[in-house]
CSV table of C-alpha atoms in Angstrom, one decimal:
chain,number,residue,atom,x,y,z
D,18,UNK,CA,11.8,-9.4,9.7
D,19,UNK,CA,8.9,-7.3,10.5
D,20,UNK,CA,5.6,-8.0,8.5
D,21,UNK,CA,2.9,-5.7,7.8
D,22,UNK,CA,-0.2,-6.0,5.5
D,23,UNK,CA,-1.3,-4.1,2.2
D,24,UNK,CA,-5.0,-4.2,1.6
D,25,UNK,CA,-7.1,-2.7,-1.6
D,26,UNK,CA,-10.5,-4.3,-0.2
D,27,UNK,CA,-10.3,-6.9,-4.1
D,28,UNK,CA,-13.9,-7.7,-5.3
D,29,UNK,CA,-13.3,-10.9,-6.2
D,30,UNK,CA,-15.7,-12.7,-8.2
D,31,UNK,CA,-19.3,-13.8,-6.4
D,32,UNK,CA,-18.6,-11.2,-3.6
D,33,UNK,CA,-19.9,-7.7,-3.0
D,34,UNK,CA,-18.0,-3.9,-2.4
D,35,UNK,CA,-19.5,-4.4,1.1
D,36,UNK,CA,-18.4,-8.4,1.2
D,37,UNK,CA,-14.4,-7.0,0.3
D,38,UNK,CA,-15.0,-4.2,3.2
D,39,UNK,CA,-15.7,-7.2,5.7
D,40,UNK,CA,-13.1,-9.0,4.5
D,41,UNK,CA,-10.7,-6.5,5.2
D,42,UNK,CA,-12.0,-6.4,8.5
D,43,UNK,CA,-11.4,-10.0,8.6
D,44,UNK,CA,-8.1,-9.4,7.8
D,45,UNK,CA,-7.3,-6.7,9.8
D,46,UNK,CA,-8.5,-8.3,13.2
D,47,UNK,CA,-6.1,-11.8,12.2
D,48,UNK,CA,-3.1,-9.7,11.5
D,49,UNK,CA,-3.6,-8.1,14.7
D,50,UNK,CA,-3.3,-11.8,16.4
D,51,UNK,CA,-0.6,-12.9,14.5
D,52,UNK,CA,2.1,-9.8,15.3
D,53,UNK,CA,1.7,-7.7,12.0
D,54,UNK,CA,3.3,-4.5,12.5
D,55,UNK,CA,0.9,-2.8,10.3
D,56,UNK,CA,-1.9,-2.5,8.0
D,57,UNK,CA,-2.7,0.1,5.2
D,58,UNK,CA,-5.4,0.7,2.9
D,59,UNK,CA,-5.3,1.7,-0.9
D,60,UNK,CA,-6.9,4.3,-2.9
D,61,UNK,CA,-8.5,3.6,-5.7
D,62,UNK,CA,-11.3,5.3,-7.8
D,63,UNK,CA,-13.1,4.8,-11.0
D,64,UNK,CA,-12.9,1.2,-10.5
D,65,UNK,CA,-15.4,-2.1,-9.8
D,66,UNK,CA,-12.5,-4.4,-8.9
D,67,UNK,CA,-11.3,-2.7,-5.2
D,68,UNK,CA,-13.6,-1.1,-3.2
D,69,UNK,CA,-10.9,0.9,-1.0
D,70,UNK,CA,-12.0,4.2,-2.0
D,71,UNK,CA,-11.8,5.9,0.9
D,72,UNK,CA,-9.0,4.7,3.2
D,73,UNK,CA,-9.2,6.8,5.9
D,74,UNK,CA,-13.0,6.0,7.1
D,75,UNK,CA,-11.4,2.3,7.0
D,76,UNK,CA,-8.6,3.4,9.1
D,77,UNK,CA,-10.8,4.5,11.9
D,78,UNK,CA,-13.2,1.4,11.5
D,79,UNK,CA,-10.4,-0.9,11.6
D,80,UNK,CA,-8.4,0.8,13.9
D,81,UNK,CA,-11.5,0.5,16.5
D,82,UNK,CA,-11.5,-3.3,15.4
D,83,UNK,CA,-7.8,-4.1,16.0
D,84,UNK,CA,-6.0,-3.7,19.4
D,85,UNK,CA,-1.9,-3.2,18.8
D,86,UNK,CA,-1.3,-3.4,14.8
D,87,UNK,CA,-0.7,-0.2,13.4
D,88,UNK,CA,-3.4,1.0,11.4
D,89,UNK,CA,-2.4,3.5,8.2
D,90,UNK,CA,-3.3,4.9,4.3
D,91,UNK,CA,-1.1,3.3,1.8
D,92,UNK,CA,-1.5,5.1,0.8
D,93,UNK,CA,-4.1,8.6,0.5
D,94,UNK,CA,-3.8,10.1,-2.9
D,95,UNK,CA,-3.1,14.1,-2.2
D,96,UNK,CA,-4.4,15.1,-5.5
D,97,UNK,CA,-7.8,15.2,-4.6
D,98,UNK,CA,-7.5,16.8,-0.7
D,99,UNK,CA,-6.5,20.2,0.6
D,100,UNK,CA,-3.4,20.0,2.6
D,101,UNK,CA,-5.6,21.4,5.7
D,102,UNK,CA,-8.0,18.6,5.2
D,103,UNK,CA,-5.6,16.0,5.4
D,104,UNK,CA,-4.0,17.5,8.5
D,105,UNK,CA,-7.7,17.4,9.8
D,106,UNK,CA,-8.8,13.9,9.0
D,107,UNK,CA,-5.1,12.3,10.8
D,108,UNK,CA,-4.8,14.8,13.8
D,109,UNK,CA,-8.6,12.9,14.2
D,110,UNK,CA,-7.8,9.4,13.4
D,111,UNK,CA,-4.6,9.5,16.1
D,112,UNK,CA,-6.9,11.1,18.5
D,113,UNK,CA,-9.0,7.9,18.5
D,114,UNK,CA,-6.0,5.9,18.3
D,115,UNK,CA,-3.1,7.6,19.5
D,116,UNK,CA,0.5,6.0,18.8
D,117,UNK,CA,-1.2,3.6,16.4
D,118,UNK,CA,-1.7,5.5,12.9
D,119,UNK,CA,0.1,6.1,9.7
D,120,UNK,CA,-0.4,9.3,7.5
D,121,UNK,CA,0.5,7.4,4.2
D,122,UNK,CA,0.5,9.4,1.0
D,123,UNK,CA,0.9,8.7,-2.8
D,124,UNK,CA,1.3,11.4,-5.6
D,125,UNK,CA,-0.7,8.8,-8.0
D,126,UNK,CA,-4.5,9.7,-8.9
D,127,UNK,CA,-5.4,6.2,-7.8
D,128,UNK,CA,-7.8,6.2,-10.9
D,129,UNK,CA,-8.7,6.9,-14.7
D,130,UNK,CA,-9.0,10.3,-16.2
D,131,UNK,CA,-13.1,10.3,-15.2
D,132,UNK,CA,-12.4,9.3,-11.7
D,133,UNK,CA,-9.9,12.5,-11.2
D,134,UNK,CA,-11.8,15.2,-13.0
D,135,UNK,CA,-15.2,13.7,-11.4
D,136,UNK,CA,-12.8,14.3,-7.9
D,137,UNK,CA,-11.9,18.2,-9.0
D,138,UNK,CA,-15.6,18.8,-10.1
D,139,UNK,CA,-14.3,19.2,-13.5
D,140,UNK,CA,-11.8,21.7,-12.8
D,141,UNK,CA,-8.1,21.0,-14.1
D,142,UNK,CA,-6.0,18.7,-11.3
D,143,UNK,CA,-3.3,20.1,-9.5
D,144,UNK,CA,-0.3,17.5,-10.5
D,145,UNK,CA,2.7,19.6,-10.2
D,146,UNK,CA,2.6,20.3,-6.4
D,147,UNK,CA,2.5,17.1,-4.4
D,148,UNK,CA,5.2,17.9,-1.9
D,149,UNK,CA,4.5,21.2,-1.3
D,150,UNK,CA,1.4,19.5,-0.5
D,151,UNK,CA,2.7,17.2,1.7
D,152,UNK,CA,5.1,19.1,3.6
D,153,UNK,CA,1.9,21.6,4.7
D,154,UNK,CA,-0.1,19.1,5.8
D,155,UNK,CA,2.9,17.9,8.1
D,156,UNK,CA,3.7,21.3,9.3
D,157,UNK,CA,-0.1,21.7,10.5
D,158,UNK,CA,-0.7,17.7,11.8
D,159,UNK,CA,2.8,19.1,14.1
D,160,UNK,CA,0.4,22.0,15.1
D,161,UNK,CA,2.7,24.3,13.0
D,162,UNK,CA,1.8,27.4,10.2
D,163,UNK,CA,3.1,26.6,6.7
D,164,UNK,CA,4.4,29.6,4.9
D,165,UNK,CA,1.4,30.2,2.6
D,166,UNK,CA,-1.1,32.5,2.8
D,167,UNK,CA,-4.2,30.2,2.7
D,168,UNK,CA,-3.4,28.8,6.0
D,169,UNK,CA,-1.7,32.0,8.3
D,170,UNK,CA,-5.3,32.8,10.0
D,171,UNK,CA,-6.6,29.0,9.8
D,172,UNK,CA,-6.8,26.7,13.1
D,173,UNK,CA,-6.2,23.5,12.8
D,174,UNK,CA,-8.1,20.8,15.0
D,175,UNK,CA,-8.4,18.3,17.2
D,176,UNK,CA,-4.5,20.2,18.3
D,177,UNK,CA,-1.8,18.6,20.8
D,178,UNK,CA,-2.5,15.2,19.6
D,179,UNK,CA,0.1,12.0,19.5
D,180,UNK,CA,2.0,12.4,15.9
D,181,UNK,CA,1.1,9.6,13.2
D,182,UNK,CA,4.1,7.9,11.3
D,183,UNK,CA,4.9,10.0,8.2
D,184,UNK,CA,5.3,7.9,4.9
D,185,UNK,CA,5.7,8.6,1.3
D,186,UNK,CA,4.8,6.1,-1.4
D,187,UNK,CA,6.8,5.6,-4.1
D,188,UNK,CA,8.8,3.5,-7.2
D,189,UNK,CA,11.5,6.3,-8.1
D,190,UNK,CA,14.9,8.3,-7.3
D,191,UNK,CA,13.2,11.5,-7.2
D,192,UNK,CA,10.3,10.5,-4.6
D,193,UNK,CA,13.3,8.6,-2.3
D,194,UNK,CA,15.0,11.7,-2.5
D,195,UNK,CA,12.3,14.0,-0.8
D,196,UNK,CA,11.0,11.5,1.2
D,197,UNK,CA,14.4,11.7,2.9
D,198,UNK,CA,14.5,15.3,2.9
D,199,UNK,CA,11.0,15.9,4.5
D,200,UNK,CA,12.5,13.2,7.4
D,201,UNK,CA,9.3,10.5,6.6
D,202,UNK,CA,9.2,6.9,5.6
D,203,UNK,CA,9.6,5.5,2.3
D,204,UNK,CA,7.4,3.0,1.3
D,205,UNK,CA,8.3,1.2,-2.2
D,206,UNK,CA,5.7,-0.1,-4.3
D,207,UNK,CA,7.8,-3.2,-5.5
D,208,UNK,CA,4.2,-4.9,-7.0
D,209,UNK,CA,3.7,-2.0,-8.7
D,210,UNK,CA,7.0,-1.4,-10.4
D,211,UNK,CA,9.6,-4.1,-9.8
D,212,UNK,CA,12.0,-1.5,-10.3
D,213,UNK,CA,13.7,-1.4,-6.7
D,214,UNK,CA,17.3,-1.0,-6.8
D,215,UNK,CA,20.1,-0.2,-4.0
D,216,UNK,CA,20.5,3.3,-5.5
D,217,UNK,CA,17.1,4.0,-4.8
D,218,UNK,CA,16.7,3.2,-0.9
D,219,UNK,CA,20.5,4.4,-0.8
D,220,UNK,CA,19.3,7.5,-1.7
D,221,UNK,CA,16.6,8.1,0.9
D,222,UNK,CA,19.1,6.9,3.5
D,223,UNK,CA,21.7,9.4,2.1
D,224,UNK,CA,19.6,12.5,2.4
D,225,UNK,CA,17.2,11.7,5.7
D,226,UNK,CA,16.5,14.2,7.9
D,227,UNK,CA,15.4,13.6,11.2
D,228,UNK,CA,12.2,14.8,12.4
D,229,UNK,CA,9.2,14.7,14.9
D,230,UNK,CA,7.7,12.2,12.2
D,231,UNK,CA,10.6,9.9,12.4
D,232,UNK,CA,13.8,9.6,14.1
D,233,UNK,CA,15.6,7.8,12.1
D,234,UNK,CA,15.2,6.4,8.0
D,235,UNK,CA,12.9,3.3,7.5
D,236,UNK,CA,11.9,1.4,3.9
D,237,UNK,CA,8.6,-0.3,3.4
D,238,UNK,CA,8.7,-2.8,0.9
D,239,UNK,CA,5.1,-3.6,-1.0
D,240,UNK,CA,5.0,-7.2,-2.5
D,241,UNK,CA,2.7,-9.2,-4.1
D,242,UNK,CA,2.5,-12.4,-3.0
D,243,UNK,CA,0.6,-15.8,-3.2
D,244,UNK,CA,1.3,-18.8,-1.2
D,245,UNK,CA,-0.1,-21.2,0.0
D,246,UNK,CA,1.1,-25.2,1.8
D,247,UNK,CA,1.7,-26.5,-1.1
D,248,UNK,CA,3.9,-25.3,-4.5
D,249,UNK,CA,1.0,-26.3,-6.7
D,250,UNK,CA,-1.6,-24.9,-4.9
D,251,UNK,CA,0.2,-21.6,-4.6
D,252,UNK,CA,0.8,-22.0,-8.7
D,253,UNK,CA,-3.3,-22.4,-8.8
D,254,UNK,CA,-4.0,-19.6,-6.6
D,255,UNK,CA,-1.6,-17.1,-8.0
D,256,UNK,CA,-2.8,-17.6,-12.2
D,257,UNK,CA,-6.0,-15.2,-12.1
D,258,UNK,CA,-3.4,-12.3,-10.5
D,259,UNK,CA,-1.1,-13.4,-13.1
D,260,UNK,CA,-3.8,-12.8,-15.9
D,261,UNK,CA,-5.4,-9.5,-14.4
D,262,UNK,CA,-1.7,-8.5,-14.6
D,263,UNK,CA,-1.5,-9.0,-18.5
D,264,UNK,CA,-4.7,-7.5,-18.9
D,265,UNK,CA,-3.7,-4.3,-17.3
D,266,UNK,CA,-0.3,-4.0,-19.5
D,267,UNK,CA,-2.8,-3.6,-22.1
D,268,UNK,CA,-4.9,-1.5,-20.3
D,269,UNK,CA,-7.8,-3.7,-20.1
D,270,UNK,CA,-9.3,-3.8,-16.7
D,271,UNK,CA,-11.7,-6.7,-15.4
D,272,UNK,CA,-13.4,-8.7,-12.8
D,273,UNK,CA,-10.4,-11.3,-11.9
D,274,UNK,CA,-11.0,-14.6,-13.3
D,275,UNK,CA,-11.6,-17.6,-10.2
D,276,UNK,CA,-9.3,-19.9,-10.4
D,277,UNK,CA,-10.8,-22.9,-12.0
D,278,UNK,CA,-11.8,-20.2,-14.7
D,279,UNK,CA,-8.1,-19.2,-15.4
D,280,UNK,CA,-7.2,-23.2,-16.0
D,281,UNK,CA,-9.2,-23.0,-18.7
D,282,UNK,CA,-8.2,-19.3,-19.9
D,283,UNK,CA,-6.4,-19.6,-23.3
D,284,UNK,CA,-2.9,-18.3,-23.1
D,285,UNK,CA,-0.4,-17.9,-25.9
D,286,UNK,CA,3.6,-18.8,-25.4
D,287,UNK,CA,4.3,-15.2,-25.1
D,288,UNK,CA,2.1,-14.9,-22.2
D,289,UNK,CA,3.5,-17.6,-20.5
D,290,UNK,CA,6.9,-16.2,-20.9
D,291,UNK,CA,5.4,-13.0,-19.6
D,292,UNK,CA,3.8,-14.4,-16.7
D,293,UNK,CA,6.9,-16.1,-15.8
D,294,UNK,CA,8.7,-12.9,-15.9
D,295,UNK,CA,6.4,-10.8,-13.9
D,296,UNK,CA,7.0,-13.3,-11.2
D,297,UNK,CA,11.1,-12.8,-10.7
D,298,UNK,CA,9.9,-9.0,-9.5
D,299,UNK,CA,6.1,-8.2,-9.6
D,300,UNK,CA,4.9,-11.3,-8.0
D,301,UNK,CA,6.2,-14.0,-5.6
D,302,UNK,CA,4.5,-17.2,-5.9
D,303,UNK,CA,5.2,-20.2,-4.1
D,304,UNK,CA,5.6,-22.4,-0.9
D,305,UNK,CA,5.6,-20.3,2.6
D,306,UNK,CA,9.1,-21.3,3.3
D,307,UNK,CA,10.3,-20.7,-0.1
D,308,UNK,CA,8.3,-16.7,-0.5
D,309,UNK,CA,10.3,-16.0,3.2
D,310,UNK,CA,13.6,-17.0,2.1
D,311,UNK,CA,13.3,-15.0,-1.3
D,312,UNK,CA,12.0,-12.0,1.1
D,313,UNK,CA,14.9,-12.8,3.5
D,314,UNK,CA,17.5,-12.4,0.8
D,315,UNK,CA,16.3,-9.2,-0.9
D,316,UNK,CA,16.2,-7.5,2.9
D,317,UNK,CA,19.8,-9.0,3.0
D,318,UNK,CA,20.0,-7.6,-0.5
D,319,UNK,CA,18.4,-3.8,-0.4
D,320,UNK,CA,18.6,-3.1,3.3
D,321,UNK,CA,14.9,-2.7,3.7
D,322,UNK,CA,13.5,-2.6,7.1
D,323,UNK,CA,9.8,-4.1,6.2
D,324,UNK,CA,8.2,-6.4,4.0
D,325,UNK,CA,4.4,-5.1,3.4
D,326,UNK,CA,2.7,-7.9,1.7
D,327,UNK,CA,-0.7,-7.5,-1.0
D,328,UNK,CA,-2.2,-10.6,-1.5
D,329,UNK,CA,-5.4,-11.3,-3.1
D,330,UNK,CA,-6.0,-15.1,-3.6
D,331,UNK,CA,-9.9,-15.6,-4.8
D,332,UNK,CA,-11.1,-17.6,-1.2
D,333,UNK,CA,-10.8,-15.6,1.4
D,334,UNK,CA,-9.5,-18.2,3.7
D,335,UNK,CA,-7.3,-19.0,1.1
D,336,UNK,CA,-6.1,-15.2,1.5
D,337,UNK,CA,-6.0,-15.4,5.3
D,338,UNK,CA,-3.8,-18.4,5.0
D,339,UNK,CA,-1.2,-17.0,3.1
D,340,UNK,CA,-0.7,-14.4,6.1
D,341,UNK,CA,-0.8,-16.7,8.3
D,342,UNK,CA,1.8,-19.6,6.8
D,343,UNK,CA,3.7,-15.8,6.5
D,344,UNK,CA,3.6,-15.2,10.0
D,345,UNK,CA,5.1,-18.7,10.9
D,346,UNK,CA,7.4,-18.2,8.7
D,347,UNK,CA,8.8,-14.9,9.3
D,348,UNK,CA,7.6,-13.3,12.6
C-alpha cells in the first residue's frame, strides 16, 4: 500500500507556531527516509491550535528539505485566491521542484466566519464558484487561456514548466463526481467525515477523464490515526484527540489537553460511548500491526489507491513513531 502523510503543523501544548513549523520539517525530512509517497499541508485560519496557514510557502521550504517524497497542499482553500494566482504560485513551486509537487485544493474556508471575511477584506466571499475556479487555474498551470474575459490578455508565468499532480479534496458524491470530470485526483477526507462509501469513489472512477494532470483515476484516503508499540500506549496517546474531537461537535475549540491531563479529564458515559464511536470511522487507534490490517481491509474494501495518514500524538517523537511503526508495517 502506498503511504503518504497529512500534516496541519498541531500546536500542541508547551510548544510554539514556530516549534509546530519545525516539526513539520521534522516530519517531512523522516517520511522522506522511510518511502512516503507524499506529504501535504493543511489550511487553516482563524485558529491558535495549527499553524499551517499558508501551505504553499511550506511546500517550497519542505520541498527544498526533502529529496524524493512528493511535496503538495492538502489541501489550498480556493476561496480566498484568484484562479491566476494559484496557477502562479504552482507553475513556481514545480519549477523549483519539478515532478515532485501536488496542486491540492479544498472548497472549505479552512476557518471561522472572521477568518474568511478578514481573507476578502470584508467584501462578501465567493462560495458558489469553486470549480469554475479550479478548472481556470488548471487550464493556465497547462499554459492554456480559460474562456473568461479576465484572463484572455493575461500571461501566466514561470510557462513550460513540469505539470504538478492535480487533486481535489473532498467527503461527498457531488465533489467525486467533478473531480472525475475535470480528470484530477480525489482525495477523501475520511477524519473529517467518516462518511466514505463505495458509491462515492465508484463514482469518480465512473466519470474520470483522462488528462495532462492524471492519466488515469487515483483515491487518497485521509485517516486519523494513533499508534504506538503498545495497545495501551496507543489508547493513552490517542484520548486528548478523542476529547478535542467532542469539543469541536460542540463547537468549542481549544488547546489539546496532554495526555496525563486527559486521564484526569471528567467524562460522562455518553462521552465514552461517543468516543468509542468516533473511533470505528474518524479515528484509528491502536497497535501498528493492528491500524495496517484495518487499513488493509478497507483498501480491499473501497478500492482506494492511498492511505494519507494525520496523526498528532502530543510528543513529537511519539508522532514520529507512529510513521515510522507505519512504515514497517505497510511499506
Amino acid at each position: 500500500m502506498r503511504l503518504s502523510v497529512l500534516d496541519q503543523a498541531p500546536i500542541t501544548k508547551g510548544n510554539s507556531p514556530a516549534d509546530a513549523l519545525k516539526k513539520a520539517e521534522e516530519l517531512a525530512i523522516l517520511a522522506d527516509e522511510l518511502g512516503y509517497h507524499r506529504m501535504w499541508m493543511a489550511e487553516h485560519h482563524g485558529t491558535g491550535s495549527y499553524a499551517s496557514s499558508a501551505p504553499e510557502i511550506s511546500v517550497a521550504h519542505l520541498a527544498a528539505k526533502t529529496k524524493r517524497i512528493r511535496i503538495g497542499t492538502g489541501g489550498v482553500m480556493m476561496m480566498h485566491y484568484s484562479p491566476l494566482k494559484l496557477a502562479e504560485v504552482f507553475k513556481t513551486l514545480s519549477s523549483y521542484s519539478p515532478g515532485r509537487i501536488d496542486f491540492g485544493v479544498g472548497r472549505a474556508p479552512g476557518g471561522d466566519q472572521y477568518a474568511i471575511y478578514a481573507l476578502s477584506e470584508g467584501r462578501q466571499p465567493m462560495i458558489n464558484n469553486m470549480y469554475e475556479k479550479f478548472d481556470q487555474a488548471l487550464y493556465m498551470i497547462k499554459d492554456e487561456v480559460p474562456d473568461h474575459p479576465l484572463y484572455k490578455n493575461t500571461i501566466v508565468t514561470p510557462s513550460q514548466v513540469v505539470l504538478p499532480e492535480a487533486w481535489l479534496l473532498g467527503s461527498t458524491g457531488n465533489s467525486a463526481v467533478m473531480a472525475g470530470r475535470m480528470g484530477v485526483g480525489y482525495s477523501f477526507a475520511q477524519f473529517f467525515s467518516g462518511e466514505m462509501t463505495k458509491d462515492i469513489l465508484g463514482l469518480y472512477k465512473e466519470e474520470f477523464k483522462p488528462t495532462v494532470f492524471m492519466e488515469k483515476p487515483q483515491i487518497t484516503v485521509s485517516y486519523m490515526v494513533t499508534t504506538a508499540e503498545t495497545e495501551e500506549e496507543a489508547e493513552f496517546e490517542a484520548l486528548p484527540h478523542d476529547i478535542a474531537r467532542l469539543w469541536l461537535m460542540r463547537g468549542k475549540l481549544g488547546q489539546v489537553l496532554t495526555p496525563e491531563e486527559a486521564q484526569d479529564y471528567p467524562l460522562t458515559e455518553v462521552e465514552r460511548m461517543t468516543i468509542q464511536e468516533n473511533r470505528k470511522k474518524l479515528h484509528l487507534v491502536g497497535s501498528a500491526k493492528a491500524v495496517a490490517e484495518r487499513l488493509r481491509q478497507e483498501q480491499q474494501v473501497y478500492g482506494f489507491d492511498e492511505a494519507m495518514i494525520c496523526s498528532i500524538p502530543h510528543s513529537q517523537e511519539k508522532r514520529l513513531n507512529v510513521y515510522r511503526l507505519l512504515a514497517k508495517e505497510l511499506i
